[in-house]
Coordinates of C-alpha atoms in Angstrom, one line a residue:
M42 CA 109.0 106.7 83.5
H43 CA 110.4 105.5 87.2
I44 CA 107.9 105.1 90.0
S45 CA 109.0 103.7 93.5
Y46 CA 106.9 102.0 96.1
D47 CA 107.6 99.9 99.1
V48 CA 105.2 96.7 98.1
I49 CA 103.8 96.5 94.8
V50 CA 100.7 93.6 94.1
V51 CA 100.5 92.3 90.7
G52 CA 96.7 91.5 90.2
G53 CA 93.3 92.7 91.6
G54 CA 91.5 89.4 92.4
H55 CA 90.6 88.5 95.8
A56 CA 94.2 87.5 96.9
G57 CA 95.7 90.9 95.5
C58 CA 92.9 92.9 97.3
E59 CA 93.5 91.6 100.7
A60 CA 97.5 91.7 100.2
A61 CA 97.3 95.4 99.0
L62 CA 95.1 96.4 102.2
A63 CA 97.3 94.6 104.4
S64 CA 100.4 95.9 103.2
A65 CA 99.2 99.5 103.2
R66 CA 97.5 99.5 106.5
M67 CA 100.8 98.3 108.0
G68 CA 102.2 101.8 106.8
M69 CA 103.7 100.7 103.5
Q70 CA 103.6 102.8 100.5
T71 CA 101.8 100.1 98.2
A72 CA 100.9 100.1 94.6
L73 CA 98.0 97.4 93.2
L74 CA 98.8 96.9 89.5
S75 CA 95.7 95.3 87.5
M76 CA 95.3 95.1 83.8
N77 CA 91.7 96.4 84.1
L78 CA 90.6 98.2 87.3
D79 CA 87.3 97.7 86.4
T80 CA 87.1 94.1 87.3
I81 CA 88.9 94.5 90.6
A82 CA 87.5 91.9 92.9
Q83 CA 85.2 90.4 90.2
M84 CA 83.6 87.1 91.0
S85 CA 84.7 85.2 88.0
C86 CA 82.6 82.1 89.1
N87 CA 79.7 81.8 91.6
P88 CA 78.5 84.9 92.9
A89 CA 79.1 83.5 96.6
I90 CA 81.4 83.6 99.8
G91 CA 81.9 81.1 102.2
G92 CA 80.8 77.4 102.2
L93 CA 82.2 74.4 104.0
A94 CA 85.6 75.2 105.6
K95 CA 85.7 78.2 103.0
G96 CA 83.6 80.1 105.5
Q97 CA 86.2 79.4 108.5
L98 CA 88.9 80.9 106.3
V99 CA 86.8 84.2 105.6
R100 CA 86.5 84.2 109.3
E101 CA 89.9 83.9 110.0
V102 CA 90.8 86.4 107.1
D103 CA 88.5 89.0 109.2
A104 CA 90.0 88.0 112.6
L105 CA 93.4 89.1 111.2
G106 CA 91.9 92.5 109.8
G107 CA 91.1 91.5 106.4
E108 CA 88.1 93.1 104.4
M109 CA 86.2 89.9 102.5
G110 CA 84.1 89.3 105.4
K111 CA 83.0 93.0 106.0
V112 CA 82.4 93.4 102.4
I113 CA 79.9 90.4 101.9
D114 CA 78.1 91.3 105.1
E115 CA 77.4 94.5 103.5
T116 CA 76.6 93.0 99.9
A117 CA 75.1 89.3 100.4
I118 CA 71.4 88.8 99.3
Q119 CA 71.1 85.4 101.1
F120 CA 72.8 84.0 104.1
R121 CA 72.9 80.1 105.1
L122 CA 74.7 78.5 107.9
L123 CA 76.1 75.0 106.4
N124 CA 75.6 71.8 108.5
A125 CA 73.4 73.7 111.2
S126 CA 72.2 70.2 112.2
K127 CA 75.3 68.8 112.7
G128 CA 78.5 69.5 115.1
H129 CA 80.0 72.9 115.8
A130 CA 83.1 71.4 114.3
V131 CA 81.9 71.4 110.5
R132 CA 79.3 74.1 110.6
S133 CA 80.4 76.8 108.0
P134 CA 78.9 80.2 107.0
R135 CA 78.1 80.8 103.3
A136 CA 76.5 84.0 101.6
Q137 CA 75.2 84.6 98.1
A138 CA 76.5 88.1 97.0
D139 CA 75.1 90.8 95.1
K140 CA 78.0 90.3 92.5
K141 CA 78.6 93.9 91.0
K142 CA 78.0 95.5 94.7
Y143 CA 80.6 93.0 96.0
Q144 CA 83.0 94.1 93.6
F145 CA 82.3 97.6 93.7
T146 CA 82.2 97.8 97.5
M147 CA 85.9 96.0 97.7
K148 CA 87.2 98.6 95.0
K149 CA 85.8 101.6 96.8
R150 CA 87.7 100.1 100.0
L151 CA 91.0 100.2 98.0
E152 CA 90.4 103.3 96.5
E153 CA 89.8 104.9 99.9
Q154 CA 92.8 103.1 101.7
Y155 CA 95.7 105.4 102.7
N156 CA 99.0 104.7 101.5
L157 CA 97.4 102.5 98.7
S158 CA 97.5 103.3 94.9
L159 CA 95.6 101.8 92.0
R160 CA 97.4 101.3 88.7
Q161 CA 96.0 100.1 85.3
D162 CA 99.0 98.3 83.7
S163 CA 100.1 94.6 82.7
V164 CA 103.3 93.7 84.3
E165 CA 105.5 92.1 81.7
E166 CA 108.9 91.4 83.5
I167 CA 110.1 91.1 86.9
V168 CA 113.7 92.3 87.1
V169 CA 115.9 91.3 90.4
E170 CA 118.2 94.4 90.7
N171 CA 119.5 93.2 94.3
R172 CA 118.3 91.7 97.6
E173 CA 116.8 95.0 98.5
R174 CA 115.3 96.2 95.1
L175 CA 113.0 94.9 92.5
D176 CA 111.7 96.3 89.0
L177 CA 108.7 95.6 87.3
I178 CA 108.2 96.5 83.5
G179 CA 104.6 97.3 82.6
K180 CA 103.0 97.0 79.2
S181 CA 102.9 101.1 79.5
G182 CA 106.8 101.0 79.5
T183 CA 106.6 102.1 83.0
K184 CA 109.2 100.8 85.3
Y185 CA 107.8 100.0 88.9
R186 CA 110.6 99.8 91.5
S187 CA 109.9 98.1 95.0
K188 CA 111.1 96.4 98.0
A189 CA 108.8 93.5 97.6
V190 CA 106.4 92.0 95.1
I191 CA 103.4 90.2 95.5
I192 CA 102.0 88.2 92.7
T193 CA 98.3 87.4 92.7
T194 CA 97.7 86.4 89.1
G195 CA 94.8 84.2 89.3
T196 CA 94.2 82.5 85.9
F197 CA 95.9 84.9 83.9
L198 CA 99.3 83.3 83.5
N199 CA 99.4 82.2 79.7
G200 CA 95.6 81.5 80.0
L201 CA 93.6 79.4 77.5
I202 CA 89.9 79.5 77.2
H203 CA 88.2 76.7 75.7
I204 CA 84.5 76.1 74.4
G205 CA 83.9 73.2 71.8
N206 CA 87.0 73.3 69.8
S207 CA 87.5 76.9 70.0
Q208 CA 90.4 78.5 71.9
V209 CA 91.1 81.7 73.0
H210 CA 94.1 83.2 74.9
G211 CA 92.5 85.0 78.0
G212 CA 92.6 84.9 81.4
R213 CA 88.7 85.4 81.7
S214 CA 85.9 85.6 79.3
S215 CA 86.8 88.9 77.4
E216 CA 90.2 89.3 78.9
P217 CA 93.7 89.1 77.6
S218 CA 96.0 86.6 79.4
S219 CA 99.3 87.5 80.8
D220 CA 101.8 85.6 78.6
K221 CA 105.0 87.4 79.1
L222 CA 104.8 87.4 82.9
S223 CA 104.7 83.9 82.4
A224 CA 107.8 83.5 80.4
G225 CA 109.5 85.9 83.0
L226 CA 108.7 83.9 86.0
K227 CA 110.5 80.7 84.1
D228 CA 113.5 83.2 83.5
L229 CA 113.6 83.9 87.4
G230 CA 114.0 80.1 87.6
F231 CA 110.4 79.2 88.7
E232 CA 109.0 75.8 87.5
L233 CA 105.5 76.3 86.2
A234 CA 102.6 73.8 85.3
R235 CA 99.2 74.0 84.0
L236 CA 95.7 73.5 85.8
K237 CA 92.2 73.8 84.6
T238 CA 89.1 75.3 86.0
G239 CA 85.5 76.3 84.6
T240 CA 82.4 78.1 85.0
S241 CA 78.9 77.5 84.4
P242 CA 76.5 79.4 81.9
R243 CA 74.6 82.1 83.1
L244 CA 71.0 82.6 82.4
N245 CA 68.1 85.0 81.7
G246 CA 66.2 84.7 85.1
R247 CA 63.1 86.5 83.6
K248 CA 62.5 83.4 81.5
I249 CA 62.9 80.6 84.2
N250 CA 59.7 78.6 85.5
Y251 CA 60.4 79.3 89.4
D252 CA 56.9 78.0 90.1
I253 CA 58.0 74.1 89.4
L254 CA 61.2 74.5 91.1
Q255 CA 62.3 73.8 94.7
E256 CA 62.7 77.1 96.4
Q257 CA 65.9 77.5 98.7
E258 CA 65.4 80.0 101.6
G259 CA 68.0 81.7 103.5
D260 CA 68.4 81.7 107.4
K261 CA 66.0 84.1 109.0
Q262 CA 68.7 84.7 111.3
P263 CA 71.7 85.2 109.1
T264 CA 75.3 84.4 110.4
A265 CA 77.7 87.5 109.9
F266 CA 81.2 86.8 108.4
S267 CA 82.8 89.6 110.1
F268 CA 83.1 89.7 113.6
S269 CA 82.5 93.6 113.6
T270 CA 79.1 93.2 112.0
K271 CA 76.4 94.4 114.3
N272 CA 73.2 93.8 111.8
I273 CA 72.5 92.5 108.0
Q274 CA 70.7 95.4 106.2
Q275 CA 70.5 93.9 102.4
P276 CA 67.2 92.8 101.4
Q277 CA 67.5 88.7 101.3
V278 CA 66.1 86.5 98.2
N279 CA 65.7 83.0 97.5
C280 CA 67.5 80.6 95.5
F281 CA 66.1 77.6 93.8
I282 CA 67.2 74.0 93.0
T283 CA 66.5 71.9 89.7
Y284 CA 68.0 68.9 88.4
T285 CA 69.4 67.3 85.6
N286 CA 67.7 64.3 83.9
K287 CA 68.2 61.3 81.5
L288 CA 67.7 63.5 78.4
T289 CA 70.3 65.8 79.7
H290 CA 72.6 63.2 80.2
E291 CA 72.1 61.6 77.0
I292 CA 72.6 65.2 75.3
I293 CA 76.2 65.4 77.0
R294 CA 77.1 61.7 76.3
S295 CA 76.3 62.2 72.6
N296 CA 78.5 65.0 72.3
L297 CA 81.5 64.1 74.4
D298 CA 83.5 63.6 71.1
R299 CA 83.1 67.5 70.8
S300 CA 84.1 68.2 74.3
P301 CA 87.5 69.6 74.9
L302 CA 87.9 67.7 77.9
Y303 CA 87.7 64.3 76.1
T304 CA 89.2 65.3 72.7
G305 CA 92.7 65.7 74.2
Q306 CA 92.2 69.5 73.6
I307 CA 92.5 70.3 77.3
K308 CA 95.7 68.7 79.0
A309 CA 95.8 70.0 82.4
I310 CA 94.0 68.7 85.5
G311 CA 90.8 70.3 86.7
P312 CA 89.4 70.6 90.2
R313 CA 88.3 67.0 91.4
Y314 CA 85.9 68.3 93.9
C315 CA 84.0 70.8 91.7
P316 CA 84.0 68.7 88.3
S317 CA 82.2 69.9 85.1
I318 CA 79.1 68.4 84.1
E319 CA 80.8 66.2 81.5
D320 CA 83.0 64.6 84.2
K321 CA 80.0 64.2 86.4
I322 CA 77.8 62.3 83.6
T323 CA 80.8 60.2 82.8
R324 CA 82.4 59.3 86.5
F325 CA 78.9 58.5 87.9
P326 CA 77.3 56.8 85.0
H327 CA 74.6 55.2 87.0
K328 CA 73.2 58.3 88.5
E329 CA 70.1 59.6 86.9
Q330 CA 70.3 63.3 88.1
H331 CA 72.6 66.0 89.5
Q332 CA 71.8 68.8 91.6
I333 CA 71.6 72.4 90.2
F334 CA 71.5 75.7 92.2
I335 CA 69.9 78.6 90.5
E336 CA 71.6 81.7 92.2
P337 CA 70.6 85.4 91.6
E338 CA 73.7 87.4 90.4
G339 CA 72.3 90.4 92.1
L340 CA 69.3 92.4 93.3
H341 CA 69.4 94.7 90.0
T342 CA 70.1 92.2 87.5
S343 CA 67.7 89.3 86.3
E344 CA 70.9 87.3 85.1
V345 CA 71.1 84.0 87.5
Y346 CA 74.4 81.8 87.9
C347 CA 73.5 78.1 87.3
N348 CA 75.7 76.4 89.8
G349 CA 76.2 72.4 89.2
I350 CA 76.9 72.5 85.0
S351 CA 80.5 73.8 84.8
T352 CA 81.1 73.0 81.1
S353 CA 83.2 73.8 78.1
A354 CA 81.0 72.0 75.7
P355 CA 79.9 73.8 72.2
F356 CA 77.5 76.4 72.0
D357 CA 74.9 74.4 70.7
V358 CA 75.5 71.8 73.3
Q359 CA 75.2 73.9 76.1
E360 CA 71.9 75.3 74.7
A361 CA 70.2 71.9 74.4
M362 CA 71.7 70.7 77.8
V363 CA 70.1 73.9 79.7
H364 CA 66.9 73.6 77.9
S365 CA 66.5 70.0 78.7
I366 CA 66.4 70.8 82.5
K367 CA 63.1 71.4 84.5
G368 CA 62.1 74.9 84.8
L369 CA 64.9 75.9 82.3
E370 CA 62.8 74.8 79.0
E371 CA 62.2 78.7 78.0
T372 CA 65.1 80.5 79.3
N373 CA 68.1 81.7 77.0
I374 CA 71.7 81.5 78.0
T375 CA 73.1 84.9 78.7
R376 CA 76.7 84.1 78.9
Y377 CA 78.1 80.6 77.9
G378 CA 80.1 78.3 80.3
Y379 CA 83.9 77.6 79.5
A380 CA 86.9 76.0 80.7
I381 CA 90.4 77.8 81.3
E382 CA 94.0 76.5 81.2
Y383 CA 96.5 78.2 83.2
D384 CA 99.7 78.2 84.5
Y385 CA 100.7 78.3 88.3
V386 CA 103.8 77.7 90.3
P387 CA 103.7 74.3 92.2
P388 CA 103.7 75.6 95.5
T389 CA 106.7 73.6 97.2
Q390 CA 108.8 76.6 95.4
I391 CA 107.6 78.7 98.6
K392 CA 108.1 79.1 101.9
P393 CA 105.6 79.0 104.6
S394 CA 105.9 82.7 104.8
L395 CA 104.7 82.6 100.8
E396 CA 108.1 84.1 99.9
A397 CA 109.6 82.2 97.0
K398 CA 112.7 80.2 98.1
N399 CA 114.5 81.0 94.9
V400 CA 114.1 84.7 94.5
E401 CA 114.2 86.7 97.6
N402 CA 111.2 89.5 98.3
V403 CA 109.0 87.8 96.0
F404 CA 105.7 86.5 97.2
L405 CA 103.0 84.4 95.5
A406 CA 99.6 84.3 96.6
G407 CA 96.0 82.8 95.2
Q408 CA 95.7 80.7 92.1
I409 CA 99.3 81.0 91.2
N410 CA 100.0 78.8 94.2
G411 CA 97.6 75.9 92.8
T412 CA 94.5 76.7 95.0
S413 CA 90.7 77.6 93.8
G414 CA 88.4 79.6 95.5
Y415 CA 88.1 83.1 96.5
E416 CA 88.3 82.2 100.0
E417 CA 91.7 80.1 99.7
A418 CA 93.1 83.3 97.7
A419 CA 91.9 86.0 100.5
A420 CA 93.7 83.9 102.9
Q421 CA 96.9 83.6 101.0
G422 CA 96.7 87.2 100.3
I423 CA 96.5 88.5 103.7
M424 CA 99.4 86.6 104.9
A425 CA 101.6 87.6 101.9
G426 CA 100.8 91.1 102.7
I427 CA 101.6 90.8 106.1
N428 CA 105.0 89.1 105.4
A429 CA 106.2 91.4 102.5
V430 CA 105.7 94.3 105.3
L431 CA 107.9 92.1 107.9
K432 CA 110.3 91.2 105.3
I433 CA 110.9 94.7 104.6
R434 CA 111.3 95.7 108.3
G435 CA 113.8 92.7 109.0
S436 CA 111.3 91.1 111.2
K437 CA 110.4 87.5 111.6
P438 CA 107.7 85.9 109.3
F439 CA 104.3 85.6 110.6
V440 CA 103.3 81.6 110.2
L441 CA 100.2 80.1 111.4
D442 CA 100.6 76.4 112.2
R443 CA 97.8 73.7 111.5
S444 CA 96.7 74.0 115.3
E445 CA 96.1 77.7 115.0
A446 CA 94.1 78.2 111.8
Y447 CA 92.6 76.7 108.6
I448 CA 94.9 79.4 107.0
G449 CA 97.8 77.1 108.6
V450 CA 96.5 74.1 107.5
L451 CA 96.1 75.6 103.7
I452 CA 99.5 77.0 103.5
D453 CA 101.2 74.0 105.2
D454 CA 99.5 71.6 102.7
L455 CA 100.7 73.7 100.0
V456 CA 104.2 74.2 100.9
T457 CA 105.1 70.9 102.4
K458 CA 102.8 68.5 100.0
G459 CA 102.3 70.8 96.9
T460 CA 99.4 69.9 94.5
R461 CA 98.9 68.9 90.9
E462 CA 95.4 69.6 91.0
P463 CA 93.3 73.0 92.0
Y464 CA 93.4 72.6 95.8
R465 CA 90.2 73.0 97.7
M466 CA 89.8 73.8 101.5
F467 CA 87.7 71.2 103.4
T468 CA 87.1 70.6 107.2
S469 CA 88.2 66.9 106.8
R470 CA 92.0 68.6 106.0
A471 CA 91.7 70.4 109.6
E472 CA 93.1 67.7 112.1
Y473 CA 92.2 70.1 114.8
R474 CA 88.8 71.2 113.5
L475 CA 87.1 71.0 116.8
V476 CA 89.0 74.1 118.2
L477 CA 89.3 75.7 114.8
R478 CA 85.5 76.5 114.6
H479 CA 84.1 79.5 112.7
D480 CA 82.8 80.8 115.7
N481 CA 86.2 81.3 117.7
A482 CA 88.3 82.6 115.1
D483 CA 88.4 86.0 116.8
R484 CA 89.4 84.4 120.0
R485 CA 92.5 82.3 118.2
L486 CA 93.4 84.9 115.6
M487 CA 92.6 88.7 116.6
K488 CA 95.6 89.2 118.7
Y489 CA 98.0 88.7 115.6
G490 CA 95.7 91.2 113.5
Y491 CA 96.0 93.8 116.3
K492 CA 99.8 92.8 116.9
H493 CA 100.4 93.7 113.2
G494 CA 98.2 97.0 113.1
L495 CA 95.4 95.5 111.3
I496 CA 92.7 95.2 114.2
S497 CA 91.6 98.5 115.7
K498 CA 91.7 99.2 119.3
K499 CA 88.2 99.3 119.6
Q500 CA 88.1 96.0 118.3
W501 CA 90.6 94.5 120.6
D502 CA 88.8 96.2 123.5
E503 CA 85.5 94.5 122.6
L504 CA 87.0 91.2 122.1
S505 CA 89.0 91.5 125.8
V506 CA 85.4 92.6 127.2
K507 CA 83.9 89.5 125.9
E508 CA 86.8 87.4 127.2
K509 CA 86.3 88.8 130.9
I510 CA 82.4 88.0 130.2
I511 CA 83.3 84.4 129.4
S512 CA 85.8 84.0 132.2
E513 CA 83.4 85.4 134.7
T514 CA 80.4 83.6 133.5
N515 CA 82.0 80.1 133.8
K516 CA 83.4 80.8 137.3
Y517 CA 79.5 81.7 137.9
L518 CA 78.2 78.4 136.3
E519 CA 80.8 76.5 138.2
Y520 CA 79.8 77.4 141.7
K521 CA 76.2 78.3 141.4
K522 CA 73.7 75.3 141.9
H523 CA 70.3 74.3 140.7
G524 CA 69.2 71.5 142.7
A525 CA 72.3 69.0 143.2
D526 CA 74.2 70.0 140.2
S527 CA 75.9 72.9 139.2
L528 CA 74.9 74.9 136.2
I529 CA 77.8 74.0 134.5
K530 CA 77.0 70.2 134.7
L531 CA 73.4 71.1 133.8
L532 CA 74.8 73.1 130.6
R533 CA 76.5 69.8 129.6
R534 CA 73.4 67.8 129.3
P535 CA 72.4 66.9 125.9
D536 CA 68.9 68.3 126.4
M537 CA 70.2 71.7 128.0
N538 CA 71.1 74.9 126.2
F539 CA 72.3 78.4 127.5
K540 CA 68.8 79.8 126.8
T541 CA 67.3 77.3 129.1
L542 CA 69.8 77.9 131.6
L543 CA 68.9 81.6 131.7
E544 CA 65.4 80.4 132.3
L545 CA 66.4 78.5 135.4
D546 CA 68.6 81.1 137.1
K547 CA 67.4 84.7 137.2
E548 CA 70.6 86.1 138.2
L549 CA 72.3 84.7 135.4
M550 CA 69.7 86.4 133.1
N551 CA 70.0 89.7 134.8
K552 CA 73.8 89.5 133.9
N553 CA 72.8 90.3 129.9
I554 CA 75.3 88.0 128.7
P555 CA 75.8 88.6 124.9
S556 CA 74.8 86.1 122.6
S557 CA 78.3 85.6 121.0
A558 CA 79.5 84.8 124.8
Q559 CA 76.7 82.4 125.4
E560 CA 77.6 80.4 122.3
Q561 CA 81.3 80.1 123.4
I562 CA 80.4 79.4 126.9
E563 CA 78.1 76.4 125.8
I564 CA 80.2 74.9 123.2
E565 CA 83.1 74.7 125.5
A566 CA 80.7 73.1 128.0
K567 CA 79.4 70.5 125.8
Y568 CA 82.5 69.6 124.2
K569 CA 85.0 69.9 127.0
G570 CA 86.3 66.4 127.1
Y571 CA 87.0 66.2 123.3
I572 CA 88.6 69.9 123.4
S573 CA 91.0 68.9 126.1
R574 CA 92.0 65.9 124.6
Q575 CA 92.7 67.9 121.1
N576 CA 94.5 70.3 123.4
Q577 CA 96.9 67.7 124.2
Q578 CA 97.0 66.4 120.6
I579 CA 97.9 69.9 119.8
E580 CA 100.7 70.2 122.5
K581 CA 102.5 67.1 121.1
F582 CA 102.0 68.5 117.8
K583 CA 103.8 71.6 118.6
R584 CA 107.0 70.1 120.1
M585 CA 107.6 68.7 116.9
E586 CA 107.0 72.0 115.0
N587 CA 109.0 74.0 117.6
L588 CA 112.0 71.6 116.6
M589 CA 113.8 73.8 113.9
L590 CA 115.8 72.6 110.9
P591 CA 118.5 74.7 109.8
A592 CA 118.2 76.2 106.2
Q593 CA 121.3 74.7 105.2
F594 CA 121.1 71.3 106.6
H595 CA 122.7 68.5 104.9
Y596 CA 120.6 65.6 104.7
D597 CA 123.1 63.4 102.7
N598 CA 125.4 63.3 105.7
I599 CA 122.9 61.5 107.8
P600 CA 123.6 57.9 108.5
G601 CA 120.5 55.5 107.9
L602 CA 118.3 58.1 106.2
R603 CA 116.9 56.7 103.1
K604 CA 117.9 58.0 99.7
E605 CA 114.3 59.2 99.0
A606 CA 113.8 61.0 102.1
Q607 CA 117.3 62.5 101.4
Q608 CA 116.0 64.0 98.4
K609 CA 112.5 64.9 99.4
L610 CA 113.9 66.9 102.5
D611 CA 116.9 68.6 100.3
N612 CA 114.1 69.4 97.7
L613 CA 111.6 71.0 100.0
R614 CA 113.9 72.3 102.7
P615 CA 111.4 72.0 105.5
V616 CA 111.7 74.7 108.4
S617 CA 110.7 72.2 111.3
L618 CA 110.6 68.4 112.3
G619 CA 106.9 68.7 112.2
Q620 CA 106.8 69.9 108.8
A621 CA 109.3 67.3 107.5
S622 CA 107.1 64.9 109.0
R623 CA 104.1 65.5 106.8
I624 CA 106.3 65.5 103.5
S625 CA 105.2 62.6 101.0
G626 CA 107.7 60.0 100.9
V627 CA 109.5 60.7 104.4
S628 CA 108.4 57.9 106.9
P629 CA 108.1 57.9 110.6
A630 CA 111.6 55.7 110.8
D631 CA 113.1 58.7 108.7
I632 CA 112.0 61.2 111.2
S633 CA 113.4 59.1 114.1
I634 CA 116.7 58.8 112.4
L635 CA 116.4 62.6 112.0
M636 CA 115.4 63.3 115.5
V637 CA 118.4 61.3 116.8
Y638 CA 120.7 62.8 114.7
L639 CA 119.8 66.2 115.5
L640 CA 119.8 65.4 119.2
S641 CA 123.2 63.6 118.9
K642 CA 124.6 67.1 117.6
G643 CA 123.4 68.9 120.8
K644 CA 120.2 70.5 121.7
P645 CA 118.1 71.1 118.8
D646 CA 116.8 74.9 117.8
T647 CA 113.6 75.2 119.4
R648 CA 112.7 78.3 118.1
T649 CA 109.3 79.1 116.6
V650 CA 108.1 81.5 113.9
S651 CA 104.3 80.6 114.4
G652 CA 102.5 83.5 115.4
S653 CA 105.6 85.8 115.6

C-alpha cells in the first residue's frame, strides 16, 4: 500500500508533536508516525516542564506558535518561578505536570489538527528516490511517500535498557527499540554514536511519611508559560524534599561492582548535569547527603517521581537505597529506575535549519541530535517543522541566531560545536541572556510565528496593543515629573517599582496599564545601561553573522590558514564567518586570515537567513 503526504514526522515525542503541528498549521498534508499512539507526548522521565533556561525555551516555542506552553498551563499541578530573588536574566518558569493529563491533552491537539494524520507504525527504512521524493517503509509493509521527512526518534534508535546486569532492547520501559531504522540511517551515510540517559524509580505515595519531609509549595501567583493563557485553573499541590544519607551512600558504594555504570556494561556517555545517584556518590565522596524531590505524577494517581536518584542499580539495591531515605522507609517502588543507551546522530552533520547535510529534505530534531530534555526537543521540533515546509516551498530557511533566542543558541551550539554527551540548555550558554529573558519572548519572536502562519491575527493584534502601551507609557514617564526627577528616573532607583510609581501618580494609575506591560517597562528602565551595552555587542555579532561563506568554499586554497582550521572548516561547512569563529580548533588568527581573504576577493556576501 502507498500513502502520500507532504511531510512525514517519525516519532511522537515532544519534538515530533511540535514538528507535526507546525507543518500541518502551515498548510502541509502531514503524517505523524509513532510506534505506539498511546504514548504520544509521554513524559518518560520527570513529570515537569521548564526549569533554568528550559523555561525560556518553552516560552520561545509558544511565541513561535507552538503548543507545549499552552498544554502545560492547562495540566500543571504546581508552578514555580526559579531564581525569583535574582536578576531577570536568569529567572525561569517551571511547572509540575499532571503526567497523563499532559500527554492526553497534547494527543487531543494532534488528533484535532486539520491537515494532520496520526498513524501507528514503525519506520524501518528510508529510501531516497530523488531530490523531491522520499519513501519510508513501515513495519506494516506500508510505503509512505513524502517531500520531506522529520526524524524525531528520541531514545528509540537501537535502544538498550540496563538494570543491574540485565539488558533488554527497548526505546523506553516496556517498549521496543527501533533497530532497523538505525541501520537505515547508516546506509544513508549518517555517522552514528551512542549516548546514555536514565531515570529514577517511582514510588507509592500513599506509603510515604510526608509529615517528616520538607514541604515545597508552589507560587501563589503562577507564572504561565503561554502568552495566550489568561488564568490557571488546575488545582495546585505541594512537592516535598528529602535527602540521601550515610547509609544510602554505603548501600550504593558497596554495590558498585553490580552497577552497569561501573562494570563496563554501559559504554556510552551520560548527562554531566543530571548524573545518576551512583555518579554523585562516586564524584562527590565527601558529600554526606544529596537532595531528592518527591514529585506527584498527577491528581488522580498516588504514584510519585523520586527526582534525584536516577539509577540503573539492581532491583534489590534500589529497594535498599529507597528504604534508607528519610520518609521513604515504608513505601514501595512501583517502577524501578533504569539506564538506557541509544544511537544518535552527532549534530555537526546537520545544517542550522536542522536539515541533514548529506541527504536533502531529511530533517532531524530532538534527542537524535544529542540533546536531553523535553524543552530542547520541542524547540528543535517546531524549527524543523517550519523549515521542512519552507524547503518544500522553495523559500529560505528560518534560522534564529544566538542574539535572538535561546533556540538560536541551542541549534548553533549543536551544529557548530557538536556534542559527545547529552546537551542541556543553561542560561550561562547564552551570552546575550539579558535580552533573551523569558518575559519578553513574545516581543522577540512572535513576529516570526505570525509571518509563518503559526500565530493568529488575534494574538498579533494583542501584542501590537501591548507594544503601543509600552511605547506611550515610556514617553509619559520621560516627561512627567515628580518633584525634581522624571518618573522614569524614579523607576530606575533600586527601591522603586512600577506599583509604587502608580501610587505617586494618579494619572498613571488611571491609564490601567496591564501587568505584562508594567513588567517590561520596569525591567527596561532598571537595566537600561546594561541592555544598551548588550545591544551594541549584538550589533558587532550580527556583522560577523552576516558575512556569509559560500557553500562550496575551498579552504585549502587560502594562504596562511592552518591545516587544522582548513580541516575543521571543510568538515563543518559553516554558513557565516560568525559561525566559523565558534568552531573548536579555529583560532581568532584563522578568522582574520579568512576575513582578509574574503575581502581581497571582492565584497563578501552579506545576505542573512536569520529570521527569514
